[in-house]
Backbone as a ProteinNet text record, in pm:
[ID]
protein_1_A
[PRIMARY]
MVAFLPGLILALVCVVLLVYAFRSHERHWSLGFLGWRKVYTGLGVSLAGAIIWALGQWLSATAENPGLATALPIVAGVMVAIGLALVVAGSMERLRDLAEERRRLEEVRAGFDLYDTLREVVSGPYTFLEVLEFALKEMVRAAGVTSGGLWLYNPSGREWILTGAANMSQNFRRQVETVKGSGTGFDRLARLYKAHVFSRPEEIRLFFPEWEAEGIQSVLGLPLVTGTPGSSEKRLLGVIILADSSAARFDDDRARRLHAAADYVAAVIAEGRLQRQLESSS
[TERTIARY]
10937	11046	11040.7	10920.1	10904.9	10944	10925	10949	11095.4	11185.9	11327.9	11398.2	11320.3	11380.2	11458.1	11408	11487.5	11624.5	11630.2	11759.2	11854.4	11802.4	11887.5	11936	11848.2	11887.8	12000.4	11985.7	12090	12220.9	12210.3	12330.3	12398	12317.2	12372.1	12441.2	12379.1	12440.2	12574.9	12583.4	12709.7	12816.9	12777.9	12874.2	12926	12835.4	12876.1	12972.4	12941.9	13029.5	13164.5	13166	13293	13379.4	13320	13394	13446.6	13361.3	13402.6	13517.1	13505.8	13611.5	13742.6	13735.6	13857.7	13923.1	13842.1	13897.5	13958.2	13894.5	13951.3	14080	14082.7	14203.1	14319	14291.7	14397.4	14465.5	14388.6	14445.8	14525.6	14492.4	14563.4	14606.1	14680.1	14709.7	14790.4	14877.6	14967.9	14907.2	14787.1	14732.1	14628.9	14646	14541.2	14493.4	14584.7	14542.1	14439.4	14457	14363.3	14222.8	14211.1	14080.9	14017.5	14098.1	14045.1	13998.5	14073.9	14037.9	13903.4	13880.7	13751.6	13638.6	13664.3	13561.2	13529.9	13634.7	13612.6	13538.6	13582	13517.4	13371.4	13347.8	13211	13120.3	13169.2	13088.9	13066	13168.2	13152.6	13049.6	13055.4	12957.4	12817.1	12806.1	12675.5	12622.7	12711.9	12670.8	12617.8	12689.9	12643.2	12509.1	12496.1	12369.7	12255.2	12281	12176.1	12131.5	12230.2	12195.5	12112.7	12151.8	12075.7	11935.7	11925.6	11794.3	11704.7	11761.4	11684.6	11641.2	11732.7	11698.2	11584.8	11591.7	11484.5	11351.2	11353.7	11230.3	11174	11262.1	11216.6	11154.5	11218.4	11162.9	11028.8	11017.9	10891.7	10781.3	10815.6	10715.2	10670.7	10761	10726.7	10674.4	10668.9	10617.8	10697.5	10824.3	10910.7	10997.2	10999.6	11080.8	11053.2	10936.5	10899.6	10998.1	11051.6	11146.2	11270.5	11325.1	11443.1	11410.4	11290.2	11248.4	11237	11203	11194	11332.1	11421.6	11553.7	11647.8	11638.7	11734.5	11730	11611.9	11611.8	11674.8	11659.2	11721.3	11873.1	11922.4	12067.6	12118.4	12041.2	12080.7	12085	11985.6	11984.1	12104.9	12143.1	12261.8	12387.5	12398.2	12516.4	12525.5	12412.9	12413.2	12451.5	12399.1	12431.5	12580.8	12636.6	12780.2	12861.6	12817.1	12887.7	12887.2	12772.3	12763.8	12851	12854.8	12940.5	13087.1	13129.1	13267.4	13295.9	13199.8	13217.9	13234.1	13149.8	13159	13293.2	13335.4	13463.3	13579.4	13576.8	13683.4	13685.2	13567.2	13559.4	13613.8	13586.1	13640.1	13792.9	13847.6	13993.4	14050.2	13979.8	14024.2	14025.7	13922.7	13919.1	14035.4	14066.7	14181.1	14311.5	14324.1	14445.6	14461.9	14351.6	14357.4	14391.8	14335	14366.5	14513.6	14569	14710.1	14798.5	14760.7	14838.2	14834.3	14717.2	14704.8	14792.9	14796.7	14880.3	15027.5	15068.6	15207.6	15244.5	15155.9	15182.7	15192.3	15106.3	15111.2	15241.7	15292.2	15419	15535	15529.8	15634.8	15630.4	15508.4	15492.9	15539.9	15509.3	15552.5	15704.2	15769.6	15916	15973.4	15918.2	15964.7	15933.9	15815.4	15779.9	15874.8	15912	16004.3	16138.5	16188.1	16317.4	16311.5	16205.9	16191.8	16181.6	16104.5	16088.9	16221.6	16298.3	16427.4	16523.4	16519.2	16606.4	16569.4	16438.8	16395.9	16440.6	16430.1	16470.3	16620.7	16697.4	16843.3	16882.5	16811.9	16845.8	16787.7	16709.9	16649.6	16736.3	16684	16762	16758.1	16798.9	16794.8	16933.6	16962	17088.7	17081.1	17197.7	17205.4	17128.5	17140	17070.6	16920	16876	16731.9	16675.7	16755	16711.8	16695.5	16793.2	16785.4	16668.3	16645.5	16531.8	16400	16391.3	16271.6	16252.9	16361.6	16354.1	16305.1	16357.7	16317	16169.4	16124.4	15983.4	15890.3	15933.2	15852.7	15843.3	15952.2	15949.8	15865.6	15874.6	15793.1	15645.6	15615.5	15475.8	15425	15507.9	15466.6	15450.5	15536.7	15529.8	15420.6	15376.9	15272.5	15316.2	15441.3	15494.7	15502.5	15536.2	15537.8	15648.5	15770	15883.4	15992.7	16096.2	16208.6	16327.5	16442.4	16564.7	16659.4	16744.7	16844.7	16981.3	17067.1	17201.9	17302.2	17398.7	17508.2	17627	17697.4	17808.1	17939.4	18012.5	18144	18249.7	18313.4	18406.5	18526.9	18573.6	18693.7	18669.2	18552.1	18521.9	18437.3	18404	18317.7	18195.2	18128.9	18011.3	17901.8	17779.3	17661.4	17608.4	17593.5	17554	17412.5	17325.2	17186.8	17179.8	17123.5	17117.1	16975.1	16878.9	16737.8	16652	16548.9	16460.1	16315.8	16226.4	16083.8	16006	15928.3	15842.6	15922.1	16038.8	16121	16114	16104.5	16110.4	16254	16270.3	16403.3	16491.4	16434.1	16511.7	16562.3	16473.5	16513	16614.2	16594.5	16686.9	16827.7	16838.9	16970.9	17036	16954.8	17009.1	17070.1	17011.7	17056.2	17126.7	17169.9	17232.1	17359.2	17435.2	17556	17556.7	17567.5	17569.1	17702.3	17769.7	17897	17912.5	18008.6	18034.9	17972.8	18029.6	17978.3	17862	17787.4	17675.3	17545.2	17546.7	17423.3	17349.1	17223.8	17148.4	17211.7	17276.5	17344.2	17460.4	17533.6	17646.1	17597.4	17485.6	17428.5	17387	17323.7	17282.2	17402.5	17511.3	17632.2	17690.9	17675.1	17725.2	17632.4	17502.9	17406.1	17399.6	17412.2	17400.7	17263.6	17162.6	17027.5	16926	16802.4	16696.4	16677.1	16649.5	16627.2	16516.9	16427	16315.5	16350.3	16340.7	16357	16217	16158.6	16021.5	16007	16104.7	16095.3	16138.1	16069.1	16102.7	16248.4	16302.2	16440.8	16539.1	16504.3	16590.3	16595.4	16478.3	16473.1	16542.1	16522.9	16587.3	16739.2	16789.5	16933.8	16995.2	16931.7	16992.7	16946.6	16825.6	16771.2	16708.8	16788.8	16732.2	16664.9	16720.1	16658.5	16519.5	16505.2	16376	16273.7	16318.3	16225	16169.7	16254.7	16209.1	16103.9	16100.4	16001.3	15872.2	15864.2	15743.2	15741.1	15857.7	15865.8	15866.8	15784.6	15776.1	15818.6	15831.3	15875.3	15976	16087.3	16191.9	16232.6	16244.7	16294.4	16419.8	16530.1	16655.6	16681.8	16712.6	16734.6	16872.6	16973.9	17106.3	17104.5	17178	17193.6	17328.2	17322.9	17443.2	17456.2	17577.3	17603.3	17689.8	17691.5	17769.1	17679	17736.6	17662.4	17640.3	17514.5	17489.9	17575.9	17635.3	17718.2	17862.9	17897.4	18035.4	18108.1	18240.6	18321.9	18328.1	18265.5	18269.8	18157.8	18077.9	17968.7	18024.5	17955	17999.8	17879.1	17895	17787.3	17786.6	17674.8	17662	17594.6	17501	17425	17314.6	17215.7	17104.3	16979.6	16866	16736.7	16668.2	16621	16548	16403	16312.1	16168.7	16115.8	16043.3	15998.7	15850	15785.7	15642.2	15609.3	15506	15466.8	15381.6	15340.6	15262.9	15353.8	15317.1	15398.3	15379	15483.1	15478.4	15430.6	15484.1	15441.1	15496.8	15612.5	15678.5	15688.8	15668.4	15697.6	15807.9	15857.1	15970.9	15937.8	15815.6	15777.7	15775.3	15718.5	15713.3	15853	15937.8	16075.5	16149.8	16126.2	16193.5	16148.6	16019.5	15970	16023.4	16028.7	16082.7	16232.7	16299.3	16442.7	16468.5	16377.2	16390.9	16382.2	16291.1	16282.5	16409.9	16465.7	16590.5	16705.1	16701.7	16805.3	16800	16678.2	16666.4	16732.8	16709.2	16769.7	16921.8	16973.1	17118.1	17174.8	17101.7	17148.5	17154.7	17056.1	17055.4	17169.9	17195.9	17307	17439.7	17459.9	17584.2	17598	17486.8	17490.1	17518.5	17459	17482.5	17626.8	17684.4	17824.5	17917.5	17888.2	17971.3	17963.6	17845	17827.9	17905.6	17900.9	17976.7	18126	18174.4	18316.2	18358.3	18275.6	18306.5	18309.5	18213.8	18208.8	18329.3	18372.4	18487.6	18619.3	18627.6	18750.8	18762.9	18649.9	18655.7	18687.9
10865.5	10826.9	10907.5	10926	10999.4	11144.5	11199.2	11341.4	11378.9	11296.2	11333.1	11254.3	11189	11114.7	11204.7	11326.3	11413.4	11447.1	11473.4	11502.6	11385.7	11264.3	11146	11121.9	11147.5	11130.5	11228	11354.3	11453.6	11413.3	11360.9	11315.9	11201.9	11108.2	10997.4	11046	11145.1	11202.6	11265.6	11337.1	11399.4	11294.4	11183	11075.6	11015.9	10993	10938.4	11033.5	11163.5	11262.6	11270	11255.2	11254.8	11136.6	11020.5	10901.8	10920.6	10975.9	10998.3	11099.8	11207.3	11308.7	11249.6	11166	11106	11013	10933.9	10843.3	10922.2	11031.8	11116.1	11181.1	11221.7	11284.8	11186.9	11059.2	10958.4	10949	10969.3	10960.4	11084.1	11197.2	11323.5	11387.2	11311.1	11353.7	11483.3	11504.4	11619.4	11746.6	11738.8	11854.7	11927.2	12058.8	12143.6	12106.1	12102.8	12065.4	12164	12293.2	12392.2	12368.5	12335.8	12306.9	12184.8	12079.7	11959.9	11991.2	12071.9	12105	12177.1	12265.1	12333.9	12235.3	12141.8	12042.5	11957.7	11908.8	11827.4	11905.2	12028.2	12110.3	12136	12169.8	12197.2	12076.3	11958.7	11837.6	11801.4	11823.8	11797.2	11889.1	12018.4	12113.9	12078.8	12042.5	12004.1	11877.6	11782.6	11660.7	11692	11778.4	11817.7	11890.6	11977.8	12047.3	11952.7	11848.8	11751.2	11674.6	11638.3	11566.7	11656.3	11782.7	11876.9	11897.2	11903	11917.6	11797.9	11676.9	11555.8	11557.5	11604.1	11612.1	11712.3	11825.6	11924.7	11871.9	11799	11740.8	11635.8	11560.7	11460.7	11527	11635	11707	11769.3	11820.6	11880.1	11775.2	11654	11548.1	11495.5	11494.5	11441.3	11550	11676.2	11789.3	11811.7	11770.1	11794.4	11918.4	12008.5	12130.7	12205.7	12267.8	12336	12445.3	12517	12624.3	12571.1	12463	12401.9	12340.2	12282.5	12222.5	12327.4	12450.6	12558.9	12613.4	12621.1	12682	12590	12459.6	12368	12367.8	12365.2	12369.5	12496.2	12609	12734.3	12722.3	12672.7	12653	12554	12446.2	12346	12404.9	12486.8	12548.9	12636.8	12715.4	12801.3	12716.2	12609.1	12523.2	12456.6	12407.9	12343.5	12443.6	12566.4	12669.2	12701.9	12717.1	12744.4	12627	12506	12387.6	12376.9	12401.8	12394.3	12501.7	12622.3	12729.5	12688.1	12624.4	12576.7	12467.6	12377.7	12271.3	12329.5	12428.5	12491.5	12562	12638.6	12709.9	12612.1	12503.7	12403.7	12333.8	12304.5	12238.6	12328.9	12459.7	12553.7	12556.5	12555.1	12551.7	12421.6	12311.5	12184	12187.7	12246.5	12255.6	12338.9	12448.7	12530.9	12453.3	12376.7	12297.1	12192.6	12126.4	12024.9	12086.4	12205	12272.5	12311.4	12358.1	12394.1	12271.5	12160.8	12038.3	11987.5	11999.2	11956.6	12043.3	12174.2	12264.8	12230.2	12196.5	12159.6	12032.1	11934.2	11809.1	11833.5	11922.6	11953.5	12022.2	12110.7	12177.4	12077.9	11983.6	11880.8	11795.3	11756.3	11676.5	11755.6	11887.1	11971.6	11978.7	11976.1	11977.3	11853.2	11736.4	11613.3	11615.4	11664.4	11673.5	11766.8	11877.7	11973.2	11906.4	11830.1	11765	11663.7	11583.2	11484.5	11552.6	11664.3	11737.2	11796.5	11849.5	11908.3	11802.5	11684.9	11577.8	11541.8	11541.3	11512.7	11623.1	11748.9	11861.6	11857.7	11822.8	11816.2	11715.2	11602.3	11498	11525.2	11632.2	11665.1	11759	11803.3	11889.4	12036.6	12064.6	12201.3	12240.8	12369.3	12418.3	12430.7	12445	12458.4	12580.9	12690.7	12813.7	12798.9	12726.4	12703.3	12620.6	12525.8	12445	12532.2	12620.5	12708.4	12805.2	12856.7	12947.7	12875.1	12753	12673.7	12649.7	12614.6	12588.5	12711.3	12827	12950.4	12979.5	12969.5	12999	12902.1	12776.1	12679.1	12715	12764.2	12802.3	12926.9	13023.3	13145.1	13109.4	13019.1	12977.4	12904.2	12812.2	12735.4	12824.6	12925.4	13014.9	13119.8	13145	13243.7	13385.8	13420.3	13552.6	13638.5	13765.8	13862	13833.5	13812.6	13793.8	13715.4	13682.7	13609	13611.3	13578.2	13574.4	13468.4	13416.2	13316.9	13370.6	13385.2	13434.3	13324.1	13303.2	13210.9	13290.1	13229.3	13297.8	13271	13378	13368.7	13397.4	13293.1	13316.2	13401	13385.3	13459.6	13610.5	13651.4	13794.6	13838.4	13743.7	13770.1	13850.2	13796.6	13863.4	13761.4	13812.8	13731.4	13767.4	13667.3	13690.5	13638.3	13724.6	13686.9	13583.9	13467.6	13357.4	13328.3	13358.2	13336	13442.2	13485.4	13589.1	13554.3	13587.4	13562.9	13688.4	13738.9	13856.3	13980.7	13998.4	14117.6	14207.1	14336.9	14430.9	14437.2	14477.4	14484.9	14584.3	14696.2	14798.1	14746.7	14681.4	14627.2	14514.4	14435.7	14324.4	14375.5	14487	14544.5	14592.2	14643.3	14694.5	14584.7	14466	14357.9	14246.6	14275.3	14171.9	14118.1	14205.6	14166.1	14238.8	14162.1	14220.6	14184.8	14285	14261	14357.4	14326.4	14413.4	14359.3	14399.1	14356	14445.7	14398.9	14476.9	14455.6	14371	14344.2	14226.7	14208.4	14093.5	13962.6	13962.3	13842.1	13805.6	13908.5	13886	13829.7	13878.9	13829.5	13682.7	13648.9	13510.4	13417.5	13467.5	13386.6	13352.5	13441.1	13412.8	13320.9	13332.8	13252.7	13107.7	13084.1	12949.8	12887.1	12967.6	12914.3	13019.4	12975.1	13065.9	13178.3	13295.7	13410.8	13497.5	13543.5	13629.5	13773.8	13859.6	14003.6	14065.9	14102	14153.1	14294.7	14339.1	14475.2	14575.5	14688.1	14787.6	14833.5	14848.5	14894.6	14789	14660.8	14553.8	14556.8	14567.3	14568.5	14693.8	14805.5	14929.4	14917.9	14846.1	14833.8	14729.7	14611.7	14500	14488.6	14535.7	14523.9	14655.9	14761.6	14892.5	14894.9	14818.2	14816	14752.5	14650.4	14582.5	14673.7	14750.3	14841.1	14943.7	14991.1	15087.5	15028.1	14894.7	14826.8	14796	14841.9	14818.8	14687.3	14621.8	14493.3	14517.8	14439.7	14454.1	14329.2	14217.1	14092.6	14023.2	13978.5	13910.7	13784.5	13676.9	13550.7	13511.5	13497.7	13456.9	13309.4	13235.7	13090.8	13057.4	13041.8	13005	12867	12853.9	12725.6	12667.3	12562.6	12510.3	12361.4	12316.6	12173.3	12128.8	11998.2	11944.1	11901.4	11833.6	11783.5	11896.4	11917.1	12021.3	12003.9	12114.1	12110.5	12074	12038.4	12000.7	12118.5	12106.9	12213.9	12203.1	12100.6	12079.4	12152.4	12228.3	12300.2	12405.3	12419.1	12515.4	12594.7	12725.2	12813.1	12823.1	12783	12788.2	12915.9	12964.6	13082	13109.3	13181.6	13217.2	13239	13201	13232.4	13337.6	13441.8	13546.9	13544.2	13526.2	13535.1	13661.8	13740.6	13871.5	13889.5	13963	13986.4	14129.2	14182.8	14321.3	14335.6	14225	14232	14214.3	14277.8	14270.4	14135.5	14091.8	13967.6	13848.7	13835.1	13728.1	13591.7	13593.3	13467.7	13455.5	13334.1	13304.2	13199	13170.3	13079	12939.5	12893.8	12759.4	12748.7	12849.7	12847.7	12862.4	12941.6	12958	12825.3	12744	12613.8	12522.7	12524.4	12436.7	12480.6	12611.6	12659.9	12636.8	12640.5	12612.5	12467.6	12377.3	12237.6	12224.8	12301.9	12301	12358.4	12462.5	12521.4	12420.4	12332.3	12228.2	12135.6	12108.9	12028.1	12099.2	12229.3	12307.7	12304.7	12319.6	12316.1	12181.1	12073.2	11939.7	11925.3	11980.9	11973.6	12056	12173.4	12257.9	12183	12124.6	12051.3	11932.8	11862	11747.4	11791.6	11903.2	11954.9	11997.1	12062.2	12104	11983.4	11882.6	11762.3	11692.4	11688.4	11624.7	11699	11832.8	11910	11891.3	11878.6	11855.4	11719.6	11619.5	11485.7	11485.6	11557.9	11563.3	11636.2	11743.1	11820.6	11746.8	11659.4	11586.4	11459.5	11414.3	11290.1	11316.8
15705.8	15615.1	15486.4	15429.2	15303.7	15320.8	15441.2	15463.6	15442.8	15495.2	15481.1	15370.8	15281.9	15170.6	15073.7	15037.8	14948.2	15004.7	15135.4	15197.4	15190.3	15213.1	15204.3	15061.9	14964	14823.4	14788.4	14833.2	14807.4	14874.8	14998.2	15068.5	14992.6	14940.9	14864	14736.6	14670.4	14550.1	14584.3	14697.8	14738.5	14765.3	14828.2	14854.8	14724	14629.4	14499.8	14429	14433.9	14369.4	14438.9	14572.6	14644.9	14602.1	14588.7	14544.9	14403.1	14315.4	14176.4	14169.5	14249.6	14250.4	14299.8	14403.7	14456.9	14355.5	14286.6	14185.5	14069.7	14030.8	13924.7	13970.8	14097.2	14151.3	14155.2	14180.1	14178.9	14043.5	13935.7	13800	13763.9	13827.4	13797.7	13929.4	14010.3	14146	14151.7	14057	14063.6	14007.6	13953.1	13883.8	13969	13984.5	14039	14177.1	14276.7	14411.2	14466.6	14438.9	14490.6	14436.3	14308.3	14249.8	14313.4	14335	14400.4	14541.8	14614	14751.9	14757.4	14661.6	14656.6	14626.4	14535.9	14503.5	14625.7	14694.4	14813.6	14921.8	14945.5	15048.5	15013.5	14886.7	14844	14859	14819.1	14832.3	14979	15063.1	15205.5	15270.1	15235.1	15288	15238.2	15111.6	15056.7	15125.2	15152.5	15221.9	15361.4	15433.2	15566.3	15557.6	15457.7	15438.4	15408.4	15329.1	15296.7	15420.6	15504.6	15628.3	15720.4	15732	15815.8	15758.9	15626.5	15563.2	15596.6	15585.1	15618.3	15764.8	15853.3	15995.1	16018.7	15950	15963.3	15914.8	15804.8	15753.6	15850.3	15912.7	16010.3	16132.5	16182.5	16296.2	16261.3	16137.8	16095.2	16087.9	16041.6	16029.8	16165.1	16262.9	16395.5	16488.7	16440.7	16519.2	16646.9	16646.2	16761.2	16734.6	16831.7	16823.9	16693.1	16679.5	16554.4	16513.3	16613.7	16580.2	16510.9	16567.1	16506.4	16371.5	16361.3	16234.2	16124.6	16161.5	16062.3	16025.9	16124.3	16101.5	16024.7	16053.7	15991.3	15838.3	15773.5	15626.7	15569.9	15641.8	15594.3	15599.8	15714	15728.2	15623.7	15603.8	15505.2	15364.8	15330.6	15198	15174.1	15277.2	15265.5	15247	15325.9	15316.2	15179.9	15131	14999.1	14890.6	14901.2	14801.7	14803.3	14925	14936.5	14881.8	14916.5	14867.7	14717.4	14655.8	14509.9	14444.3	14506.8	14452.9	14457	14566.2	14576	14473.5	14453.8	14354.8	14214.8	14181.8	14049.7	14033.2	14138.8	14130.7	14117.3	14196.2	14186.8	14052.6	13998.9	13868	13757.8	13766.8	13667.7	13673.4	13795.5	13807.7	13751.8	13775.5	13721.2	13568.2	13509.1	13362.8	13310.8	13381	13339	13354.1	13464.1	13484.8	13375.3	13341.1	13235.9	13101.2	13073.7	12947.9	12942.4	13056.3	13061.3	13043.9	13108.1	13094.2	12950.1	12888.2	12748.9	12658.5	12688.8	12609.3	12625.3	12749	12772.8	12697.6	12702.4	12630.3	12480.5	12429.4	12286.6	12249.9	12338.6	12310.7	12313.8	12410.4	12414.8	12288.7	12250.4	12128.3	12006.9	12006.3	11894.4	11887.7	12007.1	12008.4	11942.4	11975.4	11911	11761.5	11725.5	11584	11510	11577.3	11515.4	11487.6	11585.8	11566.3	11452.2	11449.6	11341.7	11205.3	11202.2	11076.2	11030.6	11126.7	11092.6	11038	11096.7	11047.3	10903.7	10874.2	10737.9	10642.3	10690.1	10606	10580.4	10685.7	10671.2	10565.2	10562.7	10466	10327.4	10315.3	10186.9	10105.1	9991.1	9900.9	9943.2	10066.5	10117.3	10166	10157	10208.4	10360.1	10421.2	10566.6	10614.1	10542.8	10582.1	10567.7	10467.8	10450.7	10565.9	10614	10727.9	10851.7	10876.5	10993.6	10982.8	10863.5	10842	10870.6	10826.3	10851.1	11001	11071.2	11214.8	11290.2	11253.6	11321.3	11299.7	11176.2	11147.4	11219	11231.6	11304.5	11452.1	11509.9	11650.8	11673	11582.9	11593.6	11582.4	11490.2	11473.7	11598.1	11651.3	11768.8	11891.2	11904.7	12020.8	12005	11880.8	11857.6	11888.4	11854.7	11886.2	11760.2	11781.4	11671.9	11571.6	11621.1	11530.1	11600.2	11524.1	11580.9	11488	11544.5	11465.6	11518.4	11430.5	11468.4	11428	11526.8	11502.5	11535.1	11446.6	11473.6	11527	11620.4	11686.2	11612.8	11588.2	11525.3	11631.2	11688.5	11799.6	11761	11637.6	11598	11598.6	11553.2	11553.4	11669.6	11756.5	11871.3	11827.7	11726.5	11672.3	11644.2	11633.5	11607.9	11470.2	11386.8	11248.2	11226.9	11180.4	11156	11043.4	11074.8	10979.3	10934.7	11019.8	10986.3	11051.1	10981.2	11034	11000	11093.2	11072.9	11111.2	11016.9	11038.9	11077.6	11013.5	11035.2	10913.4	10937.6	10826.1	10773.4	10646.6	10587.9	10661	10701.1	10770.8	10904.5	10979	11108.7	11091.4	10988.4	10963	10937.2	10866	10840.1	10969.7	11063.3	11188.7	11275.9	11268.9	11358.2	11281.6	11160.6	11078.3	11141.8	11203.2	11275.6	11409.7	11517.4	11652.4	11715.6	11768.3	11834.2	11951.2	12036	12150.2	12277.5	12390	12519.6	12561.3	12659	12710.9	12636.6	12533.9	12459.8	12523.4	12480.4	12528	12485.9	12369.2	12320.6	12413.4	12456.3	12547	12680.8	12727.2	12853.4	12838.9	12727.3	12704.1	12692.4	12632.4	12617.7	12754.1	12851.1	12985.2	13063.6	13039	13114.1	13067.7	12937.8	12878.5	12904.6	12927.3	12947.1	12903.1	12887.1	12842.7	12943.6	12890.8	12978.7	12920.1	13008.8	12968.4	13000.6	12900.6	12918.6	12906.3	13018.3	13014.8	13070	13147.2	13201.5	13095.3	13084.4	12981.1	12987.2	13109.9	13120.4	13071.1	13086.2	13034.4	12882.6	12821.2	12674	12620.3	12689.2	12645.7	12653.6	12755.2	12774.7	12681.7	12672.4	12599	12453.3	12423.5	12287.6	12242.3	12231.1	12195.1	12057.9	11961.8	11828.6	11833.6	11916.6	11928.7	11995.4	12095.7	12163.9	12066.4	11973.9	11874.1	11781.4	11771.7	11688	11763.9	11889.2	11968.4	12042.8	12054.3	12124	12275	12347.5	12492.6	12568.9	12498.8	12563	12472.3	12531	12454.4	12529.7	12455.4	12511.7	12435.8	12508.9	12448.7	12473.5	12366.6	12375	12319.3	12404.7	12355.1	12290.9	12181.8	12112.8	12155	12236.7	12300.5	12270	12244.5	12230.8	12347	12371.3	12482.1	12595.8	12692.6	12808	12906.7	12953.8	13052.1	13176.8	13221.6	13341.4	13315.5	13192.3	13161.7	13099.2	13094.7	13035.6	12884.5	12828.1	12684.3	12610.7	12681.9	12617.1	12521.6	12409.6	12309.2	12260.5	12255.3	12212.6	12060.7	11999.6	11854	11806.9	11885.1	11844	11942.8	11897.7	11985.1	11900.2	11956.2	11895.9	11983.3	11921.8	11992	11945.1	12039.5	12011.7	12077.7	12001	12050.8	12025.7	12117.2	12103.6	12144.6	12081.9	12107.7	12233.5	12295.5	12418.8	12539.1	12650.7	12771.7	12841.5	12912.3	12991.2	12908.1	12787.6	12697.2	12739.4	12806.2	12842.8	12994.1	13044.6	13184.1	13188.8	13309.2	13322.7	13271.7	13297.4	13254.7	13102.8	13037.6	12891.4	12832.9	12900.2	12853	12855.4	12960.2	12967.2	12853.4	12821.9	12715.3	12579	12555.2	12428.5	12420.1	12535.1	12534.2	12495.5	12536.1	12495.5	12343.9	12282.8	12136.8	12074.5	12139.3	12088.2	12094.8	12194	12202.6	12081.1	12030.6	11909.7	11792	11783.3	11674.6	11686.1	11810.2	11830.6	11789.3	11820.4	11782.6	11630.8	11561.9	11415.6	11357.2	11416.2	11368.6	11385.2	11505.6	11530.3	11435.9	11413.7	11323	11179.5	11139.4	11004.9	10984.3	11085.5	11074.3	11068.2	11150.9	11149.8	11014.7	10958.9	10828.4	10720.3	10726.2	10626.4	10641.6	10768.2	10790	10734.9	10755.6	10703.8	10551.6	10491.2	10345.6	10287.4	10356.7	10306.4	10323.8	10426.1	10449.7	10367.9	10312.3	10234.1	10087.8
[MASK]
++++++++++++++++++++++++++++++++++++++++++++++++++++++++++++++++++++++++++++++++++++++++++++++++++++++++++++++++++++++++++++++++++++++++++++++++++++++++++++++++++++++++++++++++++++++++++++++++++++++++++++++++++++++++++++++++++++++++++++++++++++++++++++++++++++++++++++++++++++++++++

């Protein structure tokens, strides 16, 4: 009994870890299935290795089949090593998944905080343009990008007027102060009515030539739209452009989260305009 006790203890530890992993997976069922699968596989392989190790120790103690008694611990050691490697790899993936989920929750929370902060700023002693400038800088800071700009759309002149800028040089700001004409990135965003990532060099060269000259390699366009999604009552207010000097800075998932923040900005713009109309009519 004493001979194969270490193997049984290891097997018991693997069973306990399997139960703990399953209970943890129940709490975070949707996160990191591949990482969980590696953990389960690794623990299962380690459990089998522990049982084989105990069997080898028992055969060695009873002096039955010496050849098999010698081979089984070697096989068990290899299995346990492979199992532990899988557990470590799966656990690392789980940690990355949890960190990503935490980052997403923080961005969602930051979006709500941004909206609440903007409402406070709107009700404070600030001009409309100061509110928009603040909103843009908050989004650039939250996204961690090189620069950004907020343009309001003028339907009568079919032009985009720069209303807020963050981390732009004066020379570059003058170049993009007013954007008009078809074929621009702004025109493309106006047709899409949704966030769009421009990451290929030929896209940036075609739609944002001024930005490419500034060394920008990734651009995220966020249309500012009011109205119910999918309805004909949607109205384009403007666009926020976030730009970064590193390639592939934005992915589709991050673009959706930043677009949600842009919706808060659009709501504040619409509310501010409505308030000014009410004040002017009274």
